[in-house]
Short mmCIF file of N, CA and C in Angstrom, two decimals:
data_model
loop_
_atom_site.label_atom_id
_atom_site.label_comp_id
_atom_site.label_asym_id
_atom_site.label_seq_id
_atom_site.Cartn_x
_atom_site.Cartn_y
_atom_site.Cartn_z
N UNK A 1 0.85 -1.18 0.00
CA UNK A 1 0.00 0.00 0.00
C UNK A 1 0.89 1.24 0.00
N UNK A 2 0.65 2.16 -0.92
CA UNK A 2 1.46 3.36 -1.04
C UNK A 2 0.88 4.47 -0.16
N UNK A 3 1.63 4.84 0.89
CA UNK A 3 1.15 5.85 1.82
C UNK A 3 1.06 7.23 1.18
N UNK A 4 1.91 7.50 0.21
CA UNK A 4 1.86 8.79 -0.46
C UNK A 4 0.52 9.00 -1.14
N UNK A 5 0.03 7.96 -1.82
CA UNK A 5 -1.26 8.06 -2.50
C UNK A 5 -2.38 8.23 -1.48
N UNK A 6 -2.33 7.47 -0.40
CA UNK A 6 -3.36 7.57 0.64
C UNK A 6 -3.37 8.97 1.23
N UNK A 7 -2.20 9.50 1.58
CA UNK A 7 -2.12 10.84 2.16
C UNK A 7 -2.59 11.90 1.19
N UNK A 8 -2.26 11.76 -0.08
CA UNK A 8 -2.69 12.75 -1.07
C UNK A 8 -4.20 12.72 -1.25
N UNK A 9 -4.80 11.54 -1.14
CA UNK A 9 -6.25 11.44 -1.28
C UNK A 9 -6.95 12.13 -0.13
N UNK A 10 -6.30 12.16 1.03
CA UNK A 10 -6.90 12.78 2.20
C UNK A 10 -6.40 14.21 2.42
N UNK A 11 -5.63 14.71 1.47
CA UNK A 11 -5.18 16.10 1.55
C UNK A 11 -3.90 16.31 2.34
N UNK A 12 -3.28 15.27 2.85
CA UNK A 12 -2.05 15.41 3.61
C UNK A 12 -0.85 15.38 2.67
N UNK A 13 0.13 16.22 2.96
CA UNK A 13 1.35 16.23 2.15
C UNK A 13 2.55 15.79 2.98
N UNK A 14 2.30 15.19 4.14
CA UNK A 14 3.39 14.81 5.03
C UNK A 14 4.34 13.82 4.39
N UNK A 15 3.86 12.93 3.54
CA UNK A 15 4.71 11.91 2.95
C UNK A 15 5.31 12.34 1.61
N UNK A 16 4.99 13.54 1.16
CA UNK A 16 5.55 14.01 -0.11
C UNK A 16 7.01 14.39 0.09
N UNK A 17 7.85 14.08 -0.88
CA UNK A 17 9.25 14.48 -0.76
C UNK A 17 9.38 16.00 -0.86
N UNK A 18 10.40 16.52 -0.23
CA UNK A 18 10.63 17.97 -0.30
C UNK A 18 10.98 18.34 -1.74
N UNK A 19 10.54 19.51 -2.18
CA UNK A 19 10.87 19.93 -3.54
C UNK A 19 12.38 20.07 -3.69
N UNK A 20 12.87 19.79 -4.90
CA UNK A 20 14.31 19.91 -5.13
C UNK A 20 14.72 21.38 -5.09
N UNK A 21 15.99 21.60 -4.88
CA UNK A 21 16.51 22.96 -4.76
C UNK A 21 16.30 23.72 -6.08
N UNK A 22 15.97 25.01 -5.98
CA UNK A 22 15.77 25.81 -7.20
C UNK A 22 17.03 25.85 -8.05
N UNK A 23 16.86 25.72 -9.37
CA UNK A 23 17.99 25.73 -10.30
C UNK A 23 18.01 26.99 -11.17
N UNK A 24 16.85 27.41 -11.62
CA UNK A 24 16.77 28.55 -12.54
C UNK A 24 16.39 29.82 -11.77
N UNK A 25 16.51 30.95 -12.45
CA UNK A 25 16.13 32.22 -11.84
C UNK A 25 14.64 32.21 -11.49
N UNK A 26 13.82 31.64 -12.39
CA UNK A 26 12.38 31.56 -12.10
C UNK A 26 12.12 30.73 -10.86
N UNK A 27 12.81 29.60 -10.72
CA UNK A 27 12.60 28.74 -9.55
C UNK A 27 13.03 29.45 -8.27
N UNK A 28 14.09 30.25 -8.33
CA UNK A 28 14.52 31.03 -7.16
C UNK A 28 13.45 32.06 -6.79
N UNK A 29 12.89 32.73 -7.80
CA UNK A 29 11.84 33.71 -7.55
C UNK A 29 10.59 33.03 -6.99
N UNK A 30 10.25 31.87 -7.52
CA UNK A 30 9.08 31.13 -7.04
C UNK A 30 9.28 30.70 -5.59
N UNK A 31 10.49 30.23 -5.27
CA UNK A 31 10.79 29.80 -3.89
C UNK A 31 10.67 30.98 -2.94
N UNK A 32 11.22 32.13 -3.35
CA UNK A 32 11.16 33.33 -2.51
C UNK A 32 9.72 33.78 -2.30
N UNK A 33 8.93 33.76 -3.37
CA UNK A 33 7.52 34.15 -3.26
C UNK A 33 6.76 33.20 -2.34
N UNK A 34 7.04 31.91 -2.45
CA UNK A 34 6.37 30.92 -1.59
C UNK A 34 6.77 31.12 -0.13
N UNK A 35 8.05 31.38 0.12
CA UNK A 35 8.51 31.62 1.49
C UNK A 35 7.90 32.90 2.05
N UNK A 36 7.83 33.95 1.23
CA UNK A 36 7.21 35.20 1.68
C UNK A 36 5.74 35.01 2.00
N UNK A 37 5.05 34.20 1.20
CA UNK A 37 3.63 33.93 1.45
C UNK A 37 3.47 33.21 2.79
N UNK A 38 4.30 32.20 3.04
CA UNK A 38 4.20 31.48 4.32
C UNK A 38 4.50 32.40 5.49
N UNK A 39 5.51 33.25 5.36
CA UNK A 39 5.85 34.18 6.44
C UNK A 39 4.70 35.16 6.70
N UNK A 40 4.06 35.64 5.64
CA UNK A 40 2.92 36.54 5.79
C UNK A 40 1.76 35.83 6.48
N UNK A 41 1.49 34.60 6.06
CA UNK A 41 0.42 33.81 6.68
C UNK A 41 0.70 33.61 8.17
N UNK A 42 1.93 33.21 8.50
CA UNK A 42 2.28 32.97 9.90
C UNK A 42 2.21 34.26 10.72
N UNK A 43 2.62 35.39 10.14
CA UNK A 43 2.56 36.66 10.85
C UNK A 43 1.11 37.02 11.18
N UNK A 44 0.21 36.82 10.23
CA UNK A 44 -1.21 37.08 10.49
C UNK A 44 -1.75 36.16 11.58
N UNK A 45 -1.34 34.91 11.51
CA UNK A 45 -1.75 33.91 12.50
C UNK A 45 -1.26 34.33 13.90
N UNK A 46 0.01 34.71 13.99
CA UNK A 46 0.57 35.11 15.28
C UNK A 46 -0.06 36.41 15.78
N UNK A 47 -0.36 37.34 14.88
CA UNK A 47 -1.04 38.58 15.29
C UNK A 47 -2.41 38.28 15.88
N UNK A 48 -3.13 37.35 15.26
CA UNK A 48 -4.44 36.97 15.77
C UNK A 48 -4.32 36.32 17.13
N UNK A 49 -3.32 35.45 17.28
CA UNK A 49 -3.12 34.79 18.58
C UNK A 49 -2.75 35.79 19.66
N UNK A 50 -1.85 36.72 19.36
CA UNK A 50 -1.40 37.66 20.39
C UNK A 50 -2.46 38.71 20.71
N UNK A 51 -3.42 38.90 19.83
CA UNK A 51 -4.49 39.87 20.10
C UNK A 51 -5.36 39.42 21.27
N UNK A 52 -5.41 38.12 21.52
CA UNK A 52 -6.23 37.60 22.61
C UNK A 52 -5.54 37.60 23.96
N UNK A 53 -4.30 38.03 24.01
CA UNK A 53 -3.56 38.06 25.28
C UNK A 53 -3.87 39.35 26.01
N UNK A 54 -4.29 39.22 27.27
CA UNK A 54 -4.61 40.41 28.06
C UNK A 54 -3.34 40.96 28.69
N UNK A 55 -3.18 42.25 28.59
CA UNK A 55 -2.03 42.94 29.17
C UNK A 55 -2.51 44.00 30.16
N UNK A 56 -3.34 43.60 31.11
CA UNK A 56 -3.91 44.56 32.04
C UNK A 56 -3.09 44.72 33.31
N UNK A 57 -2.04 43.94 33.46
CA UNK A 57 -1.27 43.94 34.70
C UNK A 57 -0.43 45.19 34.88
N UNK A 58 0.29 45.25 35.99
CA UNK A 58 1.11 46.43 36.29
C UNK A 58 2.30 46.58 35.33
N UNK A 59 2.67 45.53 34.63
CA UNK A 59 3.80 45.60 33.72
C UNK A 59 3.37 45.72 32.27
N UNK A 60 2.19 46.24 32.05
CA UNK A 60 1.67 46.43 30.71
C UNK A 60 2.51 47.47 29.98
N UNK A 61 2.88 47.17 28.75
CA UNK A 61 3.72 48.08 27.97
C UNK A 61 2.95 49.16 27.26
N UNK A 62 1.63 49.09 27.30
CA UNK A 62 0.81 50.11 26.67
C UNK A 62 0.88 50.08 25.16
N UNK A 63 0.79 51.27 24.56
CA UNK A 63 0.76 51.40 23.10
C UNK A 63 2.07 50.92 22.47
N UNK A 64 3.18 51.18 23.14
CA UNK A 64 4.49 50.75 22.61
C UNK A 64 4.57 49.24 22.49
N UNK A 65 4.04 48.55 23.47
CA UNK A 65 4.06 47.09 23.42
C UNK A 65 3.20 46.57 22.27
N UNK A 66 2.06 47.20 22.05
CA UNK A 66 1.19 46.80 20.94
C UNK A 66 1.91 46.96 19.61
N UNK A 67 2.61 48.06 19.44
CA UNK A 67 3.35 48.29 18.19
C UNK A 67 4.48 47.27 18.04
N UNK A 68 5.20 47.03 19.11
CA UNK A 68 6.32 46.11 19.05
C UNK A 68 5.85 44.68 18.81
N UNK A 69 4.70 44.31 19.33
CA UNK A 69 4.20 42.94 19.20
C UNK A 69 4.04 42.54 17.74
N UNK A 70 3.53 43.43 16.90
CA UNK A 70 3.35 43.07 15.49
C UNK A 70 4.70 42.90 14.79
N UNK A 71 5.69 43.73 15.15
CA UNK A 71 7.03 43.58 14.58
C UNK A 71 7.64 42.27 15.04
N UNK A 72 7.48 41.95 16.32
CA UNK A 72 7.98 40.69 16.86
C UNK A 72 7.33 39.50 16.16
N UNK A 73 6.03 39.57 15.93
CA UNK A 73 5.32 38.49 15.24
C UNK A 73 5.83 38.31 13.81
N UNK A 74 6.10 39.41 13.11
CA UNK A 74 6.63 39.32 11.75
C UNK A 74 8.01 38.66 11.74
N UNK A 75 8.85 39.03 12.70
CA UNK A 75 10.19 38.44 12.77
C UNK A 75 10.13 36.96 13.15
N UNK A 76 9.22 36.61 14.07
CA UNK A 76 9.06 35.20 14.42
C UNK A 76 8.58 34.40 13.22
N UNK A 77 7.66 34.95 12.47
CA UNK A 77 7.13 34.26 11.28
C UNK A 77 8.23 34.05 10.25
N UNK A 78 9.06 35.06 10.03
CA UNK A 78 10.17 34.93 9.09
C UNK A 78 11.16 33.88 9.57
N UNK A 79 11.44 33.89 10.85
CA UNK A 79 12.37 32.91 11.43
C UNK A 79 11.82 31.48 11.31
N UNK A 80 10.55 31.31 11.58
CA UNK A 80 9.91 29.98 11.45
C UNK A 80 10.02 29.50 10.01
N UNK A 81 9.74 30.38 9.06
CA UNK A 81 9.79 30.02 7.64
C UNK A 81 11.21 29.64 7.22
N UNK A 82 12.20 30.40 7.68
CA UNK A 82 13.60 30.10 7.33
C UNK A 82 14.04 28.74 7.87
N UNK A 83 13.46 28.32 8.98
CA UNK A 83 13.85 27.06 9.61
C UNK A 83 13.00 25.88 9.14
N UNK A 84 12.29 26.04 8.05
CA UNK A 84 11.51 24.93 7.51
C UNK A 84 10.02 25.17 7.52
N UNK A 85 9.56 26.07 8.36
CA UNK A 85 8.16 26.46 8.38
C UNK A 85 7.20 25.34 8.71
N UNK A 86 5.99 25.49 8.22
CA UNK A 86 4.92 24.53 8.50
C UNK A 86 4.55 23.73 7.26
N UNK A 87 5.31 23.91 6.19
CA UNK A 87 5.05 23.16 4.96
C UNK A 87 4.22 23.91 3.94
N UNK A 88 3.69 25.04 4.31
CA UNK A 88 2.86 25.82 3.39
C UNK A 88 3.68 26.32 2.21
N UNK A 89 4.89 26.76 2.47
CA UNK A 89 5.72 27.29 1.39
C UNK A 89 6.07 26.22 0.37
N UNK A 90 6.31 24.98 0.82
CA UNK A 90 6.59 23.89 -0.13
C UNK A 90 5.39 23.63 -1.03
N UNK A 91 4.18 23.65 -0.45
CA UNK A 91 2.97 23.42 -1.25
C UNK A 91 2.77 24.54 -2.27
N UNK A 92 2.96 25.78 -1.84
CA UNK A 92 2.80 26.92 -2.75
C UNK A 92 3.85 26.85 -3.86
N UNK A 93 5.08 26.51 -3.51
CA UNK A 93 6.17 26.39 -4.49
C UNK A 93 5.83 25.33 -5.54
N UNK A 94 5.34 24.18 -5.10
CA UNK A 94 4.96 23.12 -6.04
C UNK A 94 3.87 23.61 -7.00
N UNK A 95 2.89 24.31 -6.46
CA UNK A 95 1.78 24.79 -7.29
C UNK A 95 2.25 25.84 -8.30
N UNK A 96 3.17 26.71 -7.88
CA UNK A 96 3.71 27.70 -8.82
C UNK A 96 4.41 26.99 -9.97
N UNK A 97 5.22 25.98 -9.65
CA UNK A 97 5.93 25.24 -10.70
C UNK A 97 4.97 24.49 -11.60
N UNK A 98 3.91 23.89 -11.02
CA UNK A 98 2.91 23.19 -11.84
C UNK A 98 2.22 24.15 -12.79
N UNK A 99 1.86 25.32 -12.28
CA UNK A 99 1.19 26.32 -13.11
C UNK A 99 2.10 26.76 -14.25
N UNK A 100 3.37 26.98 -13.94
CA UNK A 100 4.33 27.39 -14.97
C UNK A 100 4.49 26.30 -16.02
N UNK A 101 4.59 25.04 -15.59
CA UNK A 101 4.72 23.93 -16.54
C UNK A 101 3.48 23.82 -17.43
N UNK A 102 2.31 23.99 -16.83
CA UNK A 102 1.07 23.89 -17.59
C UNK A 102 0.98 25.00 -18.64
N UNK A 103 1.42 26.19 -18.28
CA UNK A 103 1.38 27.31 -19.23
C UNK A 103 2.32 27.07 -20.41
N UNK A 104 3.48 26.47 -20.14
CA UNK A 104 4.45 26.24 -21.21
C UNK A 104 4.16 25.00 -22.03
N UNK A 105 3.40 24.07 -21.47
CA UNK A 105 3.10 22.85 -22.22
C UNK A 105 1.78 22.93 -22.98
N UNK A 106 0.97 23.94 -22.69
CA UNK A 106 -0.31 24.09 -23.37
C UNK A 106 -0.06 24.48 -24.83
N UNK A 107 -0.78 23.86 -25.75
CA UNK A 107 -0.60 24.21 -27.16
C UNK A 107 -1.11 25.63 -27.42
N UNK A 108 -0.39 26.32 -28.25
CA UNK A 108 -0.81 27.67 -28.62
C UNK A 108 -1.88 27.59 -29.69
N UNK A 109 -2.92 28.36 -29.52
CA UNK A 109 -4.02 28.38 -30.49
C UNK A 109 -3.90 29.61 -31.37
N UNK A 110 -4.20 29.41 -32.61
CA UNK A 110 -4.23 30.55 -33.52
C UNK A 110 -5.55 31.29 -33.31
N UNK A 111 -5.63 32.56 -33.68
CA UNK A 111 -6.87 33.31 -33.50
C UNK A 111 -8.08 32.66 -34.16
N UNK A 112 -7.88 31.94 -35.26
CA UNK A 112 -9.01 31.30 -35.94
C UNK A 112 -9.54 30.10 -35.16
N UNK A 113 -8.71 29.51 -34.27
CA UNK A 113 -9.15 28.36 -33.49
C UNK A 113 -9.94 28.77 -32.25
N UNK A 114 -9.81 30.02 -31.84
CA UNK A 114 -10.51 30.50 -30.65
C UNK A 114 -11.91 30.94 -31.05
N UNK A 115 -12.91 30.42 -30.39
CA UNK A 115 -14.30 30.77 -30.72
C UNK A 115 -14.99 31.37 -29.54
#
C-alpha cells in the first residue's frame, strides 16, 4: 500500500518528498515568493493569537508594546519560515511550478481556433 497516495487522497502532504533545490532564476523567484507567502500567513496567525492576550497587569507596555508585538510576530514568522516552516511554502512552491509547466506545455491556439 502506497502511503503517499493515501495521504494525497486525504489532503495530507506529510509523505511528499521535499521539492528539489531551485535551479533557474524563475525557480529562485518562485521559492522566494512561496517563502514570503508562508511568512505573511504565519505573521497574520501570530497577530491573531497575540491579540487575545490580556495585558492589564502592572507591567503592561501600553501602546508601545502593541506596536512592538506586530514587529515581533513578523520576525518570528520569518524565522519559522527560514527554519523549515509549517510546509505551506513547499505546497505553494509546487503549485507555482505546476502552473508554470502547464502554461508552457499548453498548445498555442491561432486566433481562428478560438471561438
